[in-house]
Short mmCIF file of C-alpha atoms and ligand atoms in Angstrom, two decimals:
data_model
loop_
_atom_site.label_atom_id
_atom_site.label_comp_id
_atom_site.label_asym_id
_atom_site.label_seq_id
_atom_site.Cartn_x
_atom_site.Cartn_y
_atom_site.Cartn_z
CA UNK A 1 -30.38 -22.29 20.57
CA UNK A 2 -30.15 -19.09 18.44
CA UNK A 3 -26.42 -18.18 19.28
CA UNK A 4 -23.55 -19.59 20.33
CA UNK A 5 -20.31 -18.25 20.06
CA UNK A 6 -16.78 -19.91 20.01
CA UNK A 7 -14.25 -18.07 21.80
CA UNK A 8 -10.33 -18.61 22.38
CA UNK A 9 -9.65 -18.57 26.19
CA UNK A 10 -5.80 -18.25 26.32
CA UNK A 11 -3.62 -17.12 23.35
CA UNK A 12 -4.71 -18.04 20.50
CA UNK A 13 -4.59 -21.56 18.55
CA UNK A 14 -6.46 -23.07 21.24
CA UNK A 15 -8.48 -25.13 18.23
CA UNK A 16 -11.16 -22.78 17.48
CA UNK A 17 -11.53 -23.75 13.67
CA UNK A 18 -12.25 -27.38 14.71
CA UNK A 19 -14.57 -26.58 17.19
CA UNK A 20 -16.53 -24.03 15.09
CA UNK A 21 -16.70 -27.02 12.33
CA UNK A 22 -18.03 -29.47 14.89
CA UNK A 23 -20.63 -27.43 15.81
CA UNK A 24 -21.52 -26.27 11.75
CA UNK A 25 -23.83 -29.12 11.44
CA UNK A 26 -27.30 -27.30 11.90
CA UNK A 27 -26.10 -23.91 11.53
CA UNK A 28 -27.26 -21.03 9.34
CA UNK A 29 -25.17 -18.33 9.41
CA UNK A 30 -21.41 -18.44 10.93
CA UNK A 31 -19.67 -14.95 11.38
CA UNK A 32 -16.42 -13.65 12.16
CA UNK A 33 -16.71 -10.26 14.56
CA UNK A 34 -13.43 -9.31 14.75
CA UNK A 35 -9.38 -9.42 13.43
CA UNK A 36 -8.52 -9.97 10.04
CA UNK A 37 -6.05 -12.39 8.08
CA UNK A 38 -3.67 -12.42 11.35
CA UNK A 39 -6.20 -15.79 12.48
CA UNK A 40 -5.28 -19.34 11.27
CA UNK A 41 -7.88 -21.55 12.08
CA UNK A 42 -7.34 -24.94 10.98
CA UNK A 43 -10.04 -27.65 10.24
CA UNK A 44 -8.86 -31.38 9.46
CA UNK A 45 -11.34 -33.83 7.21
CA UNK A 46 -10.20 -36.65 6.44
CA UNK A 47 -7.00 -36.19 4.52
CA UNK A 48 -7.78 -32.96 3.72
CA UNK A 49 -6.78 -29.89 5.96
CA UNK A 50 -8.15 -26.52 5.37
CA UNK A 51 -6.00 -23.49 7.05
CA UNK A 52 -9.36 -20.40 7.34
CA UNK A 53 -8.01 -17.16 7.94
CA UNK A 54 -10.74 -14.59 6.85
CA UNK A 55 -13.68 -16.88 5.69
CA UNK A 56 -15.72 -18.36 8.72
CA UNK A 57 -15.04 -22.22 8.79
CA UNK A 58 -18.93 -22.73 8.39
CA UNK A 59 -17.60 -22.02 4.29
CA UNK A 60 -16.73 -25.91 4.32
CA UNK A 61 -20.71 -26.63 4.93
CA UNK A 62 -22.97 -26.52 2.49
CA UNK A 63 -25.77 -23.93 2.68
CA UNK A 64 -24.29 -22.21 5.47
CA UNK A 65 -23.82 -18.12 4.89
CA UNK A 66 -20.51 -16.63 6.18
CA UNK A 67 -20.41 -13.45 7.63
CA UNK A 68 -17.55 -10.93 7.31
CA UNK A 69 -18.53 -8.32 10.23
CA UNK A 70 -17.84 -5.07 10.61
CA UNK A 71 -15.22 -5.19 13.29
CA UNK A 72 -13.24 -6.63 11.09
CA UNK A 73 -10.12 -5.34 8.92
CA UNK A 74 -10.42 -6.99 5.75
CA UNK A 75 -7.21 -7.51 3.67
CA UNK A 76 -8.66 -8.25 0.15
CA UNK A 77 -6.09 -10.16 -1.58
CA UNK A 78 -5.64 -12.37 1.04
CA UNK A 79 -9.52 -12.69 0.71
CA UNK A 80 -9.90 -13.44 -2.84
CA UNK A 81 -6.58 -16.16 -2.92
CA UNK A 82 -8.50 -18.01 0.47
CA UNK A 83 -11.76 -17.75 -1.81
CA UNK A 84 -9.75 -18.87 -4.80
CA UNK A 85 -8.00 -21.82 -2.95
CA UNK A 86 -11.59 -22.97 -1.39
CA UNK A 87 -12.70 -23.40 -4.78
CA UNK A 88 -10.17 -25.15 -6.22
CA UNK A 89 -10.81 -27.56 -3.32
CA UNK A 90 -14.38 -28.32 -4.09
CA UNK A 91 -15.87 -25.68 -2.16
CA UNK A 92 -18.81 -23.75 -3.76
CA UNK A 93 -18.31 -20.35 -2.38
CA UNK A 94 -20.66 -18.45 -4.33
CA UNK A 95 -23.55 -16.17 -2.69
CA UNK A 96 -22.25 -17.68 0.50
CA UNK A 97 -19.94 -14.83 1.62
CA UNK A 98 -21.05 -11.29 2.81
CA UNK A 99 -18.33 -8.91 3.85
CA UNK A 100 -20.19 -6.04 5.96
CA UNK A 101 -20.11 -1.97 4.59
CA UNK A 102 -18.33 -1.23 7.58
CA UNK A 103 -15.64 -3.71 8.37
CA UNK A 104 -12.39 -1.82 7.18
CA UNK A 105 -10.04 -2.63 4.80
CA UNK A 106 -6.04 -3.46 5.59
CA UNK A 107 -3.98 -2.39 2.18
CA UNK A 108 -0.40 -2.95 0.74
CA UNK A 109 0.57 0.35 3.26
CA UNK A 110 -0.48 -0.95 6.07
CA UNK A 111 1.33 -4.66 5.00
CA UNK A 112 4.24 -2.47 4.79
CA UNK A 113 4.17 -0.63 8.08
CA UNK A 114 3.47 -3.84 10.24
CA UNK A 115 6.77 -4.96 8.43
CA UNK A 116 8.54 -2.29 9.37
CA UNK A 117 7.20 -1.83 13.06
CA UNK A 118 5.68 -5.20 14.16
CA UNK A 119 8.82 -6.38 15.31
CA UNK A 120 8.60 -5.59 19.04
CA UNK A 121 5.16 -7.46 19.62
CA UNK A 122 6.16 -10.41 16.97
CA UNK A 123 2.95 -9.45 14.62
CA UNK A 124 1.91 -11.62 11.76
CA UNK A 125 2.51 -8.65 9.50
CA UNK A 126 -0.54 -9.14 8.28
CA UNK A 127 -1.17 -5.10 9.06
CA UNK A 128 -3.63 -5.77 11.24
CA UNK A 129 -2.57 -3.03 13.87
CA UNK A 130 -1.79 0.14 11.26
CA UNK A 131 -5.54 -1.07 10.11
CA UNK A 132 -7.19 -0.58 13.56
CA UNK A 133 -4.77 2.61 13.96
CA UNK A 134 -6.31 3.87 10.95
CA UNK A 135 -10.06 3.13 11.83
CA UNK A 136 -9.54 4.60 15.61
CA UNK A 137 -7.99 7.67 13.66
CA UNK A 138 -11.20 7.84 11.70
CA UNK A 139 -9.06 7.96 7.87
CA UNK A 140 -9.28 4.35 7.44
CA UNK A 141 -11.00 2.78 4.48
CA UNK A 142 -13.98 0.98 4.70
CA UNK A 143 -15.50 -2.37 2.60
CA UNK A 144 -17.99 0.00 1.07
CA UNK A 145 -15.25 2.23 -0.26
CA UNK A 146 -14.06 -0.46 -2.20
CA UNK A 147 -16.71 0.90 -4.86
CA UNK A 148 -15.09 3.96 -5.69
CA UNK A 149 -12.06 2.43 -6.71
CA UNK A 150 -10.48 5.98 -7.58
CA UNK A 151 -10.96 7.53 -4.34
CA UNK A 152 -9.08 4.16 -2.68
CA UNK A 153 -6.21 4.99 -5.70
CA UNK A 154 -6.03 8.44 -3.97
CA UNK A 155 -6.18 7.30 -0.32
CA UNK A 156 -3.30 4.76 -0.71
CA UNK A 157 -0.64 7.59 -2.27
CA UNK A 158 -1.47 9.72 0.16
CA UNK A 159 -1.55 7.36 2.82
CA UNK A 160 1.77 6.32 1.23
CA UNK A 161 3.47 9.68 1.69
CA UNK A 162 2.16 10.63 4.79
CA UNK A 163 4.10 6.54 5.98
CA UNK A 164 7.07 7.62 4.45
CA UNK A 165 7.41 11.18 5.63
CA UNK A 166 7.18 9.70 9.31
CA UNK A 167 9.26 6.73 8.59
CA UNK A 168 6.44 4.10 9.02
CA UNK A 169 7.28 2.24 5.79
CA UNK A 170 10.94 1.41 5.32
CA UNK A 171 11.96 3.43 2.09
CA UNK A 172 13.84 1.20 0.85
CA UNK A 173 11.13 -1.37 -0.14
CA UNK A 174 9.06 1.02 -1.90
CA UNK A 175 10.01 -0.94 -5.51
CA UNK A 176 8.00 -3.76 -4.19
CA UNK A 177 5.15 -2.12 -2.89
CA UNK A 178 4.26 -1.24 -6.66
CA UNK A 179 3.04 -4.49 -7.52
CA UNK A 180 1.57 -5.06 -4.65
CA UNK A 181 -0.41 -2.34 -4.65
CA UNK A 182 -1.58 -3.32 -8.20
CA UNK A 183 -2.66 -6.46 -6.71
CA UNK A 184 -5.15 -4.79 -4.91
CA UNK A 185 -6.90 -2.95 -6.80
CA UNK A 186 -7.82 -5.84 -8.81
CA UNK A 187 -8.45 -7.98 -5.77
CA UNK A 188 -10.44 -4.88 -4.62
CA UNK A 189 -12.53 -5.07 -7.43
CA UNK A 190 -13.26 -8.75 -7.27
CA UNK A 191 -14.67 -8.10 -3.48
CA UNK A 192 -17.45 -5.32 -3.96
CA UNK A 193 -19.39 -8.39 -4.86
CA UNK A 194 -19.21 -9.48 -1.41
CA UNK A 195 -20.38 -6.45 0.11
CA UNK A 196 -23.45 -6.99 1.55
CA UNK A 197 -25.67 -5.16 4.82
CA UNK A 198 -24.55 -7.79 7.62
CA UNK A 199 -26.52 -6.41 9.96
CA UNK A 200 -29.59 -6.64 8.36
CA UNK A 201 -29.06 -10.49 7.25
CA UNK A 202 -27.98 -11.08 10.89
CA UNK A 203 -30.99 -9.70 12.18
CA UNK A 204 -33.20 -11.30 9.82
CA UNK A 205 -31.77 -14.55 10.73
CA UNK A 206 -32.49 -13.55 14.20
CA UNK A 207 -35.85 -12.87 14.17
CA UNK A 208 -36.38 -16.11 11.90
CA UNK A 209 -34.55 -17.86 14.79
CA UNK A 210 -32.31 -19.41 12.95
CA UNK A 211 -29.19 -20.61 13.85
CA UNK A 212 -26.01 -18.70 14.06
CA UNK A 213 -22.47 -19.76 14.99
CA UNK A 214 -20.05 -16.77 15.64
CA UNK A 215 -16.42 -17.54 15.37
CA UNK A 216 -13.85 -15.59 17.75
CA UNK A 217 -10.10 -15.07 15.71
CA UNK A 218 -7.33 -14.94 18.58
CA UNK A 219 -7.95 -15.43 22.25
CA UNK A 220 -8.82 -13.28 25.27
CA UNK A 221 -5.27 -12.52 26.38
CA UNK A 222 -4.85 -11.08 22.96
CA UNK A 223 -7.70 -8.89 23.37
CA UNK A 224 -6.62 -5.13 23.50
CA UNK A 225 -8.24 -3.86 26.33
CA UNK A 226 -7.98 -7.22 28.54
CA UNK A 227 -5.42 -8.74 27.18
CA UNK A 228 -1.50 -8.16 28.08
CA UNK A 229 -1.26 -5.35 26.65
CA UNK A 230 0.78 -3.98 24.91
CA UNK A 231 1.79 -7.71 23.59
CA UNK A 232 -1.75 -8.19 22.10
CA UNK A 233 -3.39 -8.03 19.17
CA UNK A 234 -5.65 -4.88 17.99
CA UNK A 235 -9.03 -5.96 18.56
CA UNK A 236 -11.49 -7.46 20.96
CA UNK A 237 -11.52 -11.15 20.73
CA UNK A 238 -13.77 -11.10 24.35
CA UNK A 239 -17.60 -11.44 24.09
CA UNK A 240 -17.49 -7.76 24.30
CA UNK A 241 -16.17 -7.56 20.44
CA UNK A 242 -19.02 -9.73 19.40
CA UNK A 243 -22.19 -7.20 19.77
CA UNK A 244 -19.69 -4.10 18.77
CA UNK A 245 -18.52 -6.26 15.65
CA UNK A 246 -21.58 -7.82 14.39
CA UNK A 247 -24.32 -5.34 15.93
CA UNK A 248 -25.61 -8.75 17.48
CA UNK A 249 -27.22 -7.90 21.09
CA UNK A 250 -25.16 -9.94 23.59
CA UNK A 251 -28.21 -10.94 25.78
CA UNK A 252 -29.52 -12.92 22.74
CA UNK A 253 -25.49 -14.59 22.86
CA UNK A 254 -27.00 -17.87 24.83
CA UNK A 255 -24.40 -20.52 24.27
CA UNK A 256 -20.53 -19.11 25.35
CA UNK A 257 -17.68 -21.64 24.60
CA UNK A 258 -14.36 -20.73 25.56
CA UNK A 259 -11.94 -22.95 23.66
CA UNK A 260 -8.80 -24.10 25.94
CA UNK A 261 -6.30 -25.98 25.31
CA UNK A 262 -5.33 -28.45 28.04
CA UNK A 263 -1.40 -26.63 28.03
CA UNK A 264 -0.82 -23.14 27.03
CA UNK A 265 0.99 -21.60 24.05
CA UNK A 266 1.78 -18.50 22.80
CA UNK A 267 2.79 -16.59 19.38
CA UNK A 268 4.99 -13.46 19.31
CA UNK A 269 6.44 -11.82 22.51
CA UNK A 270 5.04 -10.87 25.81
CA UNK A 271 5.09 -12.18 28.87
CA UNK A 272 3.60 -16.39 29.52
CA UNK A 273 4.20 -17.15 33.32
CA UNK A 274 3.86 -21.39 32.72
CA UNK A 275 6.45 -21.26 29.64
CA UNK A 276 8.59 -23.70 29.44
CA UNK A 277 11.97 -22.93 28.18
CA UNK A 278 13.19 -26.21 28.18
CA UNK A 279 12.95 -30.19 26.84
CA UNK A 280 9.52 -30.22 27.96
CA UNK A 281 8.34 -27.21 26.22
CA UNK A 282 10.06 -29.16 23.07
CA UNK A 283 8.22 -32.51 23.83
CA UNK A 284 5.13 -30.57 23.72
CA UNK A 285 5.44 -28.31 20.73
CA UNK A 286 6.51 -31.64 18.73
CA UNK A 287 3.55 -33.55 19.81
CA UNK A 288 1.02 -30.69 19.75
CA UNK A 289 2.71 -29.74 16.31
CA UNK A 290 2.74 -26.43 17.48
CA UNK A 291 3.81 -24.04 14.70
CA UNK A 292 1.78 -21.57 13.62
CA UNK A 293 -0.90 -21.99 11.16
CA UNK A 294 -0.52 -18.22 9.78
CA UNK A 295 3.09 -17.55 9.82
CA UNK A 296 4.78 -21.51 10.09
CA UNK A 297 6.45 -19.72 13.61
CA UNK A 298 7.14 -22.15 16.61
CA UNK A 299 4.60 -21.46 19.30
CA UNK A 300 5.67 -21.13 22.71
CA UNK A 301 4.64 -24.02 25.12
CA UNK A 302 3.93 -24.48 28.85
CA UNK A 303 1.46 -25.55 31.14
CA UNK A 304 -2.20 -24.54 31.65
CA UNK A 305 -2.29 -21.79 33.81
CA UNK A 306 -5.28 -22.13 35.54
CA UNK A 307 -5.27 -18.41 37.20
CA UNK A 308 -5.45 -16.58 33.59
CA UNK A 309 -7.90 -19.55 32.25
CA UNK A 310 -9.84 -18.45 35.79
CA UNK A 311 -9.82 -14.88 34.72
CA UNK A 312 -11.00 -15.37 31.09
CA UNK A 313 -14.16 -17.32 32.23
CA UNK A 314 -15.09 -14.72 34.18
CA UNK A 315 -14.40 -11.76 32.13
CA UNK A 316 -16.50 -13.56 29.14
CA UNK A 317 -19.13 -15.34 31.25
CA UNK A 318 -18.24 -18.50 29.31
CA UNK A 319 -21.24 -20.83 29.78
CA UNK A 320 -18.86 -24.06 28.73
CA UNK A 321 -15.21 -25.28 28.19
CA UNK A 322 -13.96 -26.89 24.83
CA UNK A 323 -10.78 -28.61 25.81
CA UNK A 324 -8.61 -29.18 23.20
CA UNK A 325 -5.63 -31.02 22.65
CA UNK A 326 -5.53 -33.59 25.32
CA UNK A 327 -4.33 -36.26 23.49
CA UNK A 328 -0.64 -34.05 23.35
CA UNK A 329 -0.19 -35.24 27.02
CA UNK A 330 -0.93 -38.93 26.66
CA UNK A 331 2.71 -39.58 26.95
CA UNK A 332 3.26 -37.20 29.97
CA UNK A 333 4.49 -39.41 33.35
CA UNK A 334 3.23 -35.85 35.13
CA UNK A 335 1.15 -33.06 33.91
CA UNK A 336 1.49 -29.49 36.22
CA UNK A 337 -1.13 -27.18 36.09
CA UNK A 338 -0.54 -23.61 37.39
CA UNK A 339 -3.25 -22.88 40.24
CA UNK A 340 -2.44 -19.54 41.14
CA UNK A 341 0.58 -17.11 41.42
CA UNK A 342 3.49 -15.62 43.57
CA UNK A 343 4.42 -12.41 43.37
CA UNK A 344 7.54 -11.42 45.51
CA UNK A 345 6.78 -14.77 47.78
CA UNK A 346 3.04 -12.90 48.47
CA UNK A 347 -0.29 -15.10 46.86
CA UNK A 348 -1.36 -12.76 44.21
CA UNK A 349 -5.90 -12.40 45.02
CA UNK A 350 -6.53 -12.36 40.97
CA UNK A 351 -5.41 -12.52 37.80
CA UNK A 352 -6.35 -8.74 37.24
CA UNK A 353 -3.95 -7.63 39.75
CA UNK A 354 -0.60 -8.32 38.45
CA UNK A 355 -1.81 -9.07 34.32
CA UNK A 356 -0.06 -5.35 34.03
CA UNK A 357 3.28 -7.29 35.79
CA UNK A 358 3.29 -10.63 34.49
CA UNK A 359 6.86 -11.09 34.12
CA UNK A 360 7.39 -10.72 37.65
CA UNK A 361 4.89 -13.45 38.96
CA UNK A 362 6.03 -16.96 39.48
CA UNK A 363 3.51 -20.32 38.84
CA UNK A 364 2.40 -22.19 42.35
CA UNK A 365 2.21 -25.48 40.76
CA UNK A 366 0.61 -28.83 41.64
CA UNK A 367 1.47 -32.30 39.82
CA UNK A 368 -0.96 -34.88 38.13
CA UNK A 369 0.27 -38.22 37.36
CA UNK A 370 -0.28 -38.71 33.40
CA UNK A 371 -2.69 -41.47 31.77
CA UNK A 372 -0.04 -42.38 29.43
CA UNK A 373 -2.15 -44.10 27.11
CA UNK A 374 -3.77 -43.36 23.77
CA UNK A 375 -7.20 -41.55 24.17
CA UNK A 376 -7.22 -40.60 19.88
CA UNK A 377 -9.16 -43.54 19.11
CA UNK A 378 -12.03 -43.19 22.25
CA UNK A 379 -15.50 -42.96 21.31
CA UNK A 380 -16.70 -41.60 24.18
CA UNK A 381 -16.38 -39.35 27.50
CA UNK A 382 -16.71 -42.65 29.79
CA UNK A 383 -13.78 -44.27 28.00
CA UNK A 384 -11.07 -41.83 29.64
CA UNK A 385 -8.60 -42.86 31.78
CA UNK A 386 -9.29 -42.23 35.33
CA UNK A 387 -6.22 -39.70 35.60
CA UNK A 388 -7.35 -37.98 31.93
CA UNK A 389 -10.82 -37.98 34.26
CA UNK A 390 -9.31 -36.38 37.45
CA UNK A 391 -7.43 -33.77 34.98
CA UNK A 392 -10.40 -32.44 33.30
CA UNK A 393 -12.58 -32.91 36.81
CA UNK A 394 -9.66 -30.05 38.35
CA UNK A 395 -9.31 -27.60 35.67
CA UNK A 396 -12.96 -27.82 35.97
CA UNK A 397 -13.10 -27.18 39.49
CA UNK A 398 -10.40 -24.38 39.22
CA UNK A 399 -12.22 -22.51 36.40
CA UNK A 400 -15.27 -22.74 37.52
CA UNK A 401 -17.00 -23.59 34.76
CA UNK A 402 -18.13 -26.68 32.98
CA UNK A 403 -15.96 -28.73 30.40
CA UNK A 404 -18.64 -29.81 28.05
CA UNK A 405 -16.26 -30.96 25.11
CA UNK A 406 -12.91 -32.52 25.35
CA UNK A 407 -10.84 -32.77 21.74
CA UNK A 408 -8.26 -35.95 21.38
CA UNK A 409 -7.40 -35.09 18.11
CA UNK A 410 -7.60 -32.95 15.20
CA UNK A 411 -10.35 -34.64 13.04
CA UNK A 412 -13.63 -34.09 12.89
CA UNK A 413 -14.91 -37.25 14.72
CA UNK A 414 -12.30 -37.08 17.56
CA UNK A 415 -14.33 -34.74 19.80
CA UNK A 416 -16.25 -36.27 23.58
CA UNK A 417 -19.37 -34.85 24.82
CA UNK A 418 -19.54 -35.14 28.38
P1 GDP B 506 -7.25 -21.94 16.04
O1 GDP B 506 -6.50 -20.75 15.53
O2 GDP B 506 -7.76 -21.73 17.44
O3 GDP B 506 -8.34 -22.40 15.11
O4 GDP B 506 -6.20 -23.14 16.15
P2 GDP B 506 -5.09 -23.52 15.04
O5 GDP B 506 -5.75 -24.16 13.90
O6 GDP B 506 -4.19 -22.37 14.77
O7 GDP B 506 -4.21 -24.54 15.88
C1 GDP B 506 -4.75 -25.70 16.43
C2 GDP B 506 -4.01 -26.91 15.84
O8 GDP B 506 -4.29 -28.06 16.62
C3 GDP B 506 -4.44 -27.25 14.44
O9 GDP B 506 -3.34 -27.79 13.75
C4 GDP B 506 -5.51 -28.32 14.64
O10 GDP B 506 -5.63 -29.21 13.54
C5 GDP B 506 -4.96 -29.05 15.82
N1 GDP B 506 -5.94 -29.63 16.74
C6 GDP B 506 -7.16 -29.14 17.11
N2 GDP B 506 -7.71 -29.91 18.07
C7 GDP B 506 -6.81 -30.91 18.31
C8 GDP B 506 -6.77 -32.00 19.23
O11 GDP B 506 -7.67 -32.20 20.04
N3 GDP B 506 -5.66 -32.78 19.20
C9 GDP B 506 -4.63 -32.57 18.36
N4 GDP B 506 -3.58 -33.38 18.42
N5 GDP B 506 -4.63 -31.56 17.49
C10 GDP B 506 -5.70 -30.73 17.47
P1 IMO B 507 -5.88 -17.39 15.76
O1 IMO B 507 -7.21 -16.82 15.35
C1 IMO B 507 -2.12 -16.78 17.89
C2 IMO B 507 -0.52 -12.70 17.94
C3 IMO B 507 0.76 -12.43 17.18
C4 IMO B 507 1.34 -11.30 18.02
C5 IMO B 507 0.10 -10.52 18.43
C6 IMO B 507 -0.19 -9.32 17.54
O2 IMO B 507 -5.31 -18.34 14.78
O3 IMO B 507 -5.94 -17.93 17.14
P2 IMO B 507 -1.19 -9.05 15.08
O4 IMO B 507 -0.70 -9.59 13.78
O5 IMO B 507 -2.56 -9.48 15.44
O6 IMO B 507 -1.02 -7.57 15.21
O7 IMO B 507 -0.19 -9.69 16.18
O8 IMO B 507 -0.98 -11.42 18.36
N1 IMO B 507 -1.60 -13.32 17.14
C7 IMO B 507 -1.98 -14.60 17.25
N2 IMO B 507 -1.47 -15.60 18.00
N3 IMO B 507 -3.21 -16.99 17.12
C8 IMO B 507 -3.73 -16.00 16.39
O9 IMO B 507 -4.90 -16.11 15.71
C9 IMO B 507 -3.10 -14.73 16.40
N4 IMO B 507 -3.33 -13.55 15.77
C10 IMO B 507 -2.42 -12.70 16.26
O10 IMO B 507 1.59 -13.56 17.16
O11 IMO B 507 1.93 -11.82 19.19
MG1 MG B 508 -4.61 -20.27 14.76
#
């Protein structure tokens, strides 16, 4: 089993980081293909919780390599105070981090125009957009520029003028952006350590057939090209991002898990047919603890919505299901799962043909009485309720594909194989 990869299906949040860790025991190599410090992926041990944003979760097993790849856009600080904060936890970091030549590099500027523009799409701020701009304008900075820390000095006043001119960066927080930009350089510094050829260490570990875990940041409706654009992100969290972003071949991808959580949520604006505006979307944000792991924000509930999980399976090929979160619904008296869609009282034929007019389709629904029982402390598949059973058998059945792991909690050990 040389390569698996995890994958968010919906979103976003879906549970990634604890499936990645589930799966770390064995693994070589775990790498990161694509977005930046905009992912919060969240891994619980014990008593201890560890919030990843740019470091793979593999970091919390010993002797596994991380991989920073080059479709990445790497905001140094950010990097160093994760790297910092893993070692004050225990974690041995060193030698087990390489950040690729070519993954490119967000600075204080482009903080500072995702400030000032990322309101409409709800961003993290992170600056993960003005990063990409930059790279698909072909005057972005690169992890292997970090070495010439002169020529980066030069590239952020420029870059800083050139913001201001065209009112990117609001003015009137230039005061702070001194600091910050001091903090860079230095963190800058501390990362040409990292810098490693990725490609060549990924390869290696191919042709050793070893094993490598790649970890998706941010889902497939997030995904620029096949997400809901423009309320996405700006990068390819689909399978497609994975060759492009790590210089992995996708035929030699042979494990696919598309993470899911068994409701929906959403970050940020755009549109989210099976939100629910209401006390239910309350009950389930409370239970689910939904509130983001990057920015603290309340996530958006509603139901699964079967016709875009339908749509991301087939767009990514996804060989199994994780499904996360069940245990949120124990409570439920009735679960609804979207099937499909209306779209002025016609039966839309696809996802694809109305993702561009989302806000105009309504959910067809259909009811499932709940289990209402705990399943946290089950040991195994078998043990589920027969209506937790029948709920996983039908978002099976309208997905198409296989749900191989179900998650009823957020440790480690609460994960079924069925
Ligand atoms: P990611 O970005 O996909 O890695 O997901 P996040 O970490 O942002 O959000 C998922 C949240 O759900 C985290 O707080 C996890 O600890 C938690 N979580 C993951 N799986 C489960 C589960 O099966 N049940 C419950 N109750 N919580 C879970
Ligand atoms: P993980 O990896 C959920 C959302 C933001 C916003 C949009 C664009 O933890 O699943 P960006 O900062 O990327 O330019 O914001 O994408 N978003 C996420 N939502 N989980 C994430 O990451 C996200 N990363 C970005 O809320 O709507
Ligand atoms: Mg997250």
């Amino acid at each position: 089993m040389p390569v698996t990869a995890v994958i968010g299906g919906q979103w976003g949040d879906e549970g990634k980081g604890k499936i990645v860790d589930s799966l770390c025991d064995g693994m070589d190599v775990v790498a990161r293909y694509q977005g930046g410090a905009n992912a919060g992926h969240t891994v619980k041990i014990n008593d201890d919780t560890f919030i990843l944003h740019q470091v793979p979760s593999g970091i919390l097993h010993e002797g596994v390599t991380c991989i920073l790849g080059s479709g990445m856009v790497v905001d140094p600080v950010a990097l160093m105070d994760e790297i910092d904060s893993l070692e004050q936890l225990g974690i041995d970091t060193t030698g087990r981090i390489q950040l690729a030549y070519n993954a490119h590099i967000v600075t204080p500027i482009h903080k500072a125009m995702d400030r000032a523009t990322g309101g409409v799409i709800g961003t993290t701020q992170r600056g993960i957009g003005p990063a990409y701009s930059d790279k698909a304008r072909r005057w972005g900075i690169r992890a292997v520029d970090l070495r010439d820390l002169k020529k980066i000095g030069k590239f952020i006043l420029d870059r800083l003028k050139i913001s201001v001119q065209q009112g990117e960066v609001d003015s009137s927080t230039l005061g702070e952006l001194k600091p910050e930009i001091e903090s860079f350089l230095l963190a800058a510094n501390r990362v040409v350590p990292l810098l490693d050829d990725t490609i060549g260490s990924l390869q290696g570990a191919l042709t050793a057939k070893k094993n490598v875990l790649i970890e998706g940041a941010q889902g497939v409706l997030l995904d620029i090209d096949l997400g809901t654009y423009p309320y996405v992100t700006s990068s390819h969290p689909t399978v497609g991002g994975i060759s492009s972003g790590l210089g992995i071949p996708s035929q030699l991808i042979d494990r696919l898990i598309g993470v899911f959580k068994a409701y929906a949520t959403r970050v940020g604006a755009g549109p989210f047919p099976t939100e629910l505006d209401d006390k239910t979307g309350e009950r389930l944000r409370e239970t689910g603890a939904e509130y983001g792991a990057t920015t603290g924000r309340p996530r958006r509930c509603g139901w699964f919505d079967a016709a875009a999980a339908r749509y991301a399976c087939q767009i990514n090929g996804f060989t199994e299901i994780a499904l996360t979160k069940l245990d949120v619904l124990d409570d439920f008296e009735t679960i609804r799962v979207a099937t499909n869609y209306h779209l002025q009282k016609d039966k839309v034929a696809s996802f694809s043909t109305v993702a561009h007019t989302l806000e105009l389709v309504e959910p067809i629904y259909e009811e499932h009485p709940g289990w209402q029982s705990s399943l946290s402390q089950l040991t195994s598949a078998g043990q589920l309720p027969e209506n937790a059973k029948k709920y996983i058998d039908r978002l099976e059945e309208l997905t198409g594909v296989p749900i191989k792991q179900v998650s009823i909690g957020a440790e480690r050990t609460q994960t079924l194989i069925r």
